[in-house]
Short mmCIF file of C-alpha atoms in Angstrom, two decimals:
data_model
loop_
_atom_site.label_atom_id
_atom_site.label_comp_id
_atom_site.label_asym_id
_atom_site.label_seq_id
_atom_site.Cartn_x
_atom_site.Cartn_y
_atom_site.Cartn_z
CA MET A 163 0.20 -0.53 -0.39
CA ILE A 164 1.32 3.17 -0.98
CA HIS A 165 0.16 6.32 0.54
CA PRO A 166 -1.17 9.12 -1.32
CA THR A 167 0.76 11.67 0.46
CA ALA A 168 3.56 9.70 -0.63
CA ILE A 169 6.25 10.43 -3.35
CA VAL A 170 7.14 7.95 -5.65
CA ASP A 171 9.13 8.35 -8.38
CA SER A 172 8.57 6.90 -11.80
CA GLN A 173 11.80 4.94 -11.98
CA ALA A 174 10.79 2.70 -8.01
CA ARG A 175 9.92 -0.74 -8.15
CA VAL A 176 7.60 -1.44 -4.76
CA ASP A 177 6.82 -4.57 -3.90
CA ALA A 178 2.26 -5.08 -3.99
CA SER A 179 3.26 -6.18 0.05
CA ALA A 180 5.44 -3.06 0.70
CA HIS A 181 3.96 -0.62 3.21
CA ILE A 182 4.83 2.90 1.97
CA GLY A 183 3.67 5.74 4.32
CA PRO A 184 2.08 9.31 5.05
CA TYR A 185 5.08 11.85 3.22
CA ALA A 186 7.53 9.20 2.50
CA VAL A 187 9.86 10.28 -0.75
CA ILE A 188 11.17 7.43 -2.63
CA GLU A 189 13.34 9.07 -5.57
CA GLY A 190 14.86 7.84 -8.79
CA ALA A 191 15.94 3.96 -9.54
CA VAL A 192 14.62 2.36 -5.91
CA THR A 193 13.89 -1.65 -5.59
CA ILE A 194 11.80 -2.34 -2.34
CA GLY A 195 11.26 -5.67 -1.86
CA PRO A 196 8.31 -7.63 -0.12
CA ASP A 197 7.03 -6.95 3.28
CA CYS A 198 9.20 -3.72 3.66
CA VAL A 199 7.25 -0.65 5.88
CA ILE A 200 8.56 2.58 4.81
CA SER A 201 7.27 5.12 7.93
CA SER A 202 6.42 7.89 7.35
CA HIS A 203 9.09 11.43 6.49
CA ALA A 204 11.32 8.84 5.53
CA LYS A 205 13.66 9.10 2.59
CA LEU A 206 15.07 6.89 -0.11
CA ILE A 207 17.55 7.37 -2.78
CA GLY A 208 18.33 5.36 -6.17
CA PRO A 209 20.61 3.65 -6.88
CA LEU A 210 19.05 1.92 -4.20
CA VAL A 211 18.22 -2.38 -4.02
CA MET A 212 16.71 -3.60 -0.64
CA GLY A 213 15.48 -6.76 -0.06
CA ARG A 214 12.70 -7.94 1.56
CA GLY A 215 11.11 -7.55 5.26
CA ASN A 216 12.89 -4.35 6.14
CA LYS A 217 11.64 -1.49 8.65
CA ILE A 218 12.25 2.26 8.01
CA HIS A 219 11.29 4.46 10.29
CA SER A 220 10.24 8.18 10.19
CA PHE A 221 13.21 10.51 8.92
CA ALA A 222 15.04 8.37 8.29
CA SER A 223 17.35 8.99 4.77
CA LEU A 224 19.18 6.21 3.02
CA GLY A 225 20.73 6.36 -0.44
CA ASP A 226 21.95 9.79 -0.13
CA ALA A 227 25.23 11.22 -2.15
CA PRO A 228 28.38 10.70 -0.22
CA GLN A 229 29.70 13.33 1.84
CA ASP A 230 33.04 12.93 0.10
CA LEU A 231 34.92 15.78 -1.87
CA LYS A 232 36.42 13.45 -4.08
CA HIS A 233 32.50 11.93 -5.22
CA LYS A 234 31.61 14.09 -9.22
CA ASP A 235 28.41 12.01 -9.76
CA GLN A 236 30.24 8.69 -10.29
CA PRO A 237 28.08 5.97 -10.77
CA SER A 238 27.18 4.52 -7.45
CA ASP A 239 24.61 2.94 -5.51
CA LEU A 240 23.81 1.48 -2.32
CA LEU A 241 22.38 -2.31 -1.19
CA ILE A 242 20.22 -3.58 1.44
CA GLY A 243 19.68 -7.32 2.05
CA ASP A 244 16.47 -8.60 3.81
CA ASP A 245 15.13 -7.74 7.86
CA ASN A 246 16.95 -4.80 8.64
CA VAL A 247 15.56 -1.91 10.66
CA PHE A 248 16.26 1.02 10.66
CA ARG A 249 15.06 3.97 13.45
CA GLU A 250 14.58 7.27 13.04
CA SER A 251 17.33 10.03 11.30
CA VAL A 252 19.62 6.80 10.00
CA THR A 253 21.77 7.98 7.46
CA VAL A 254 23.58 5.81 5.13
CA HIS A 255 25.07 7.16 2.31
CA ARG A 256 25.56 5.30 -1.18
CA GLY A 257 28.93 4.86 -2.45
CA THR A 258 31.50 7.57 -3.46
CA ASN A 259 32.61 5.32 -6.83
CA GLY A 260 31.10 1.93 -5.85
CA ARG A 261 28.91 -0.02 -3.70
CA THR A 262 27.92 0.53 0.30
CA VAL A 263 26.52 -2.40 1.04
CA ILE A 264 23.99 -3.49 4.61
CA GLY A 265 23.32 -7.09 5.17
CA SER A 266 20.71 -8.39 6.94
CA LYS A 267 18.83 -8.62 10.61
CA ASN A 268 20.83 -5.56 11.34
CA LEU A 269 19.56 -3.09 13.57
CA LEU A 270 20.36 0.60 13.13
CA MET A 271 19.43 2.94 15.91
CA VAL A 272 18.12 6.39 16.24
CA ALA A 273 20.84 8.77 14.30
CA SER A 274 22.85 6.32 13.64
CA HIS A 275 25.05 6.57 9.96
CA VAL A 276 26.80 4.68 7.80
CA GLY A 277 29.01 6.41 5.72
CA HIS A 278 30.01 5.88 1.93
CA ASN A 279 31.54 2.08 0.50
CA CYS A 280 31.02 0.63 4.57
CA VAL A 281 29.88 -2.68 4.01
CA LEU A 282 27.77 -4.30 7.11
CA GLY A 283 27.46 -8.01 7.79
CA ASP A 284 24.17 -9.74 9.64
CA ASN A 285 23.04 -9.15 13.07
CA ILE A 286 25.03 -6.11 13.73
CA THR A 287 23.65 -3.67 16.25
CA LEU A 288 24.76 0.43 15.46
CA ILE A 289 22.60 1.97 19.03
CA ASN A 290 22.08 5.50 19.11
CA SER A 291 24.73 8.15 17.09
CA ALA A 292 27.03 5.26 16.39
CA ALA A 293 29.16 6.58 13.27
CA LEU A 294 30.84 4.84 10.58
CA GLY A 295 33.11 6.24 8.56
CA GLY A 296 33.73 6.18 4.78
CA HIS A 297 34.88 2.88 4.01
CA VAL A 298 34.50 1.02 7.35
CA VAL A 299 33.78 -2.71 7.60
CA VAL A 300 31.89 -4.36 10.36
CA GLN A 301 31.84 -8.18 10.79
CA ASP A 302 28.67 -10.18 11.34
CA ARG A 303 26.76 -9.62 14.77
CA ALA A 304 29.25 -6.78 16.52
CA ILE A 305 27.93 -4.40 18.70
CA ILE A 306 28.83 -0.14 17.89
CA GLY A 307 28.02 1.61 20.61
CA ALA A 308 26.55 4.79 21.50
CA HIS A 309 28.42 8.12 20.32
CA CYS A 310 30.75 5.50 19.02
CA ALA A 311 32.95 6.89 16.05
CA ILE A 312 34.60 4.48 13.45
CA HIS A 313 37.32 6.19 11.53
CA GLN A 314 37.70 5.74 7.73
CA PHE A 315 38.92 2.42 6.39
CA CYS A 316 38.47 0.54 9.98
CA ARG A 317 37.18 -2.84 10.36
CA VAL A 318 35.59 -3.72 13.85
CA GLY A 319 35.75 -8.03 13.83
CA LYS A 320 32.50 -9.97 14.25
CA LEU A 321 31.25 -10.39 17.74
CA ALA A 322 33.11 -7.48 19.32
CA MET A 323 31.59 -4.83 20.66
CA VAL A 324 32.61 -1.27 20.98
CA SER A 325 31.90 0.79 23.82
CA ASN A 326 29.93 3.59 24.29
CA ALA A 327 31.78 7.68 23.38
CA SER A 328 34.92 5.10 22.34
CA SER A 329 36.73 6.54 19.25
CA HIS A 330 38.35 4.28 17.25
CA ASN A 331 41.06 4.50 14.15
CA VAL A 332 42.55 1.58 14.36
CA ASP A 333 41.48 -2.16 13.02
CA ILE A 334 39.11 -3.51 15.97
CA PRO A 335 39.64 -7.26 16.17
CA PRO A 336 36.92 -9.83 16.52
CA PHE A 337 35.72 -11.47 19.69
CA VAL A 338 36.87 -8.18 21.96
CA ILE A 339 35.49 -5.28 24.20
CA ALA A 340 36.97 -2.49 23.09
CA MET A 341 37.27 0.89 24.79
CA LEU A 342 38.05 4.45 25.22
CA ILE A 343 40.55 5.17 22.72
CA ASN A 344 42.04 2.02 20.60
CA CYS A 345 42.27 -0.22 23.94
CA ILE A 346 41.02 -3.54 24.42
CA ALA A 347 39.82 -4.05 27.42
CA GLN A 348 38.74 -8.27 27.58
CA LEU A 349 37.27 -10.94 25.47
CA ASN A 350 33.59 -10.75 25.46
CA VAL A 351 32.88 -13.93 26.86
CA VAL A 352 29.12 -12.84 27.64
CA GLY A 353 28.59 -12.15 23.36
CA LEU A 354 30.71 -15.85 22.07
CA ARG A 355 28.10 -17.62 24.20
CA ARG A 356 24.99 -16.11 23.34
CA SER A 357 26.34 -16.30 19.39
CA GLY A 358 26.26 -20.37 20.07
CA MET A 359 29.92 -20.25 19.96
CA PRO A 360 30.26 -24.18 20.52
CA GLN A 361 32.01 -24.50 24.37
CA GLY A 362 35.35 -26.14 22.69
CA SER A 363 36.14 -23.47 20.04
CA ILE A 364 35.15 -20.48 22.78
CA ASN A 365 37.90 -22.55 25.08
CA ALA A 366 40.24 -22.30 22.10
CA VAL A 367 39.19 -18.23 22.18
CA ARG A 368 40.01 -17.97 25.94
CA ARG A 369 43.18 -19.09 25.20
CA MET A 370 44.38 -17.72 22.57
CA PHE A 371 43.69 -14.18 24.20
CA THR A 372 45.41 -15.28 27.44
CA ILE A 373 48.53 -16.39 25.07
CA LEU A 374 48.24 -12.92 22.92
CA TYR A 375 47.52 -10.36 25.51
CA ARG A 376 48.28 -11.45 29.25
CA ASP A 377 51.05 -14.07 29.13
CA GLY A 378 52.62 -13.03 25.60
CA GLY A 379 51.45 -8.89 25.91
CA ARG A 380 54.58 -7.17 25.64
CA LEU A 381 55.36 -9.39 22.51
CA PRO A 382 54.82 -7.48 19.06
CA LEU A 383 51.15 -9.28 17.99
CA ALA A 384 53.14 -10.72 14.90
CA GLN A 385 55.45 -12.74 17.04
CA ALA A 386 52.79 -13.79 20.03
CA ILE A 387 50.70 -15.17 17.34
CA ARG A 388 53.75 -17.46 16.30
CA LYS A 389 53.56 -19.14 19.87
CA LEU A 390 50.03 -20.50 19.92
CA PRO A 391 49.89 -23.81 20.30
CA PRO A 392 49.15 -25.90 16.84
CA GLU A 393 46.14 -27.21 19.17
CA ILE A 394 45.21 -23.60 19.84
CA ALA A 395 45.72 -22.33 16.19
CA CYS A 396 43.52 -24.74 14.07
CA ASP A 397 40.37 -23.89 16.12
CA PRO A 398 38.55 -22.33 12.64
CA GLU A 399 37.27 -18.98 15.41
CA VAL A 400 41.01 -18.90 16.46
CA ALA A 401 41.99 -18.71 12.77
CA ALA A 402 39.16 -16.21 12.01
CA PHE A 403 41.55 -14.03 14.28
CA VAL A 404 44.58 -14.49 12.89
CA GLN A 405 43.48 -14.10 9.71
CA PHE A 406 41.95 -10.54 10.71
CA VAL A 407 44.56 -9.07 12.21
CA GLY A 408 46.95 -10.70 9.29
CA GLU A 409 45.40 -8.81 6.74
CA SER A 410 45.02 -5.78 8.68
CA LYS A 411 46.44 -1.93 6.91
CA ARG A 412 45.76 0.19 9.95
CA GLY A 413 46.79 -1.60 12.71
CA VAL A 414 45.04 -3.24 15.28
CA ALA A 415 44.01 -1.82 18.84
CA ARG A 416 46.08 -3.05 21.86
CA TYR A 417 45.27 -4.41 25.30
CA HIS A 418 45.40 -2.22 27.73
CA PRO A 419 43.18 -3.76 30.73
CA TRP A 420 43.29 -0.24 32.48
CA SER A 421 40.64 1.05 30.46
CA LEU A 422 38.00 -1.41 31.70
CA ARG A 423 38.96 -0.19 35.40
CA HIS A 424 38.77 3.69 33.85
CA ALA A 425 35.78 3.03 32.35
CA THR A 426 34.12 1.41 35.16
CA ARG A 427 36.11 3.94 37.39
CA ALA A 428 34.26 7.04 35.67
CA THR A 429 30.26 5.18 35.45
CA GLU A 430 31.06 5.78 39.51
CA ASP A 431 32.46 8.90 40.05
CA GLU A 432 29.33 10.07 38.08
CA ALA A 433 26.33 8.17 39.92
CA ALA A 434 28.32 8.77 43.18
CA PRO A 435 25.39 11.57 45.00
CA GLU A 436 27.09 15.52 45.56
#
């Protein structure tokens, strides 16, 4: 159903089961799949292809031009998978010269931003006002905290949790909790368990973390990785971590266990009575 006050471009292709709310704007070559809901005052700008079951809340803007001075109207687009939720005032920009990609079953909370040429996997959560610069890659099941900033060209590994109001200009490896500025505080053990990861892999990842960051914390990470016992290194989740680190072009966040104590102390100070 398309509300009579909605503006839908003649180039748009809207599935008959989709719902377009009042005063929504569908501009250019936009394809909207089955069972999508576009709420009032949302704006979609093509080229944009969206799968099924997506929910776009009021005042979200998807597919607008990138905030990049290099962009001179080169061909670019936005590709969105299935069953995503874009809450109020979310912005997702199409590529500068290429494509921005949003996977499936992601939750982008109020006022979060995805810059040009970003690639997001599946089951990711961006909490309120989280901001991803251009070309950022976020792997499956990562959580980006409120008011967090991820610098352009950085990567966030799968099942990583990035804390509120932190800022990062290096890669955040899989399975860790990152805080403050480029700091790894601890392993995201709760996230690993909730993900359904086999207990054997969880044990291997925990042992890996101890070897790399606690026992071998004074060694360069690449050197510490070479010290992993074969029975740990062969685990697929450990191998994914090692591959992520090996492919890094910006460097990887360092282990600073004091960052967790600092953040906890700051929270306690804020909560203390006058």
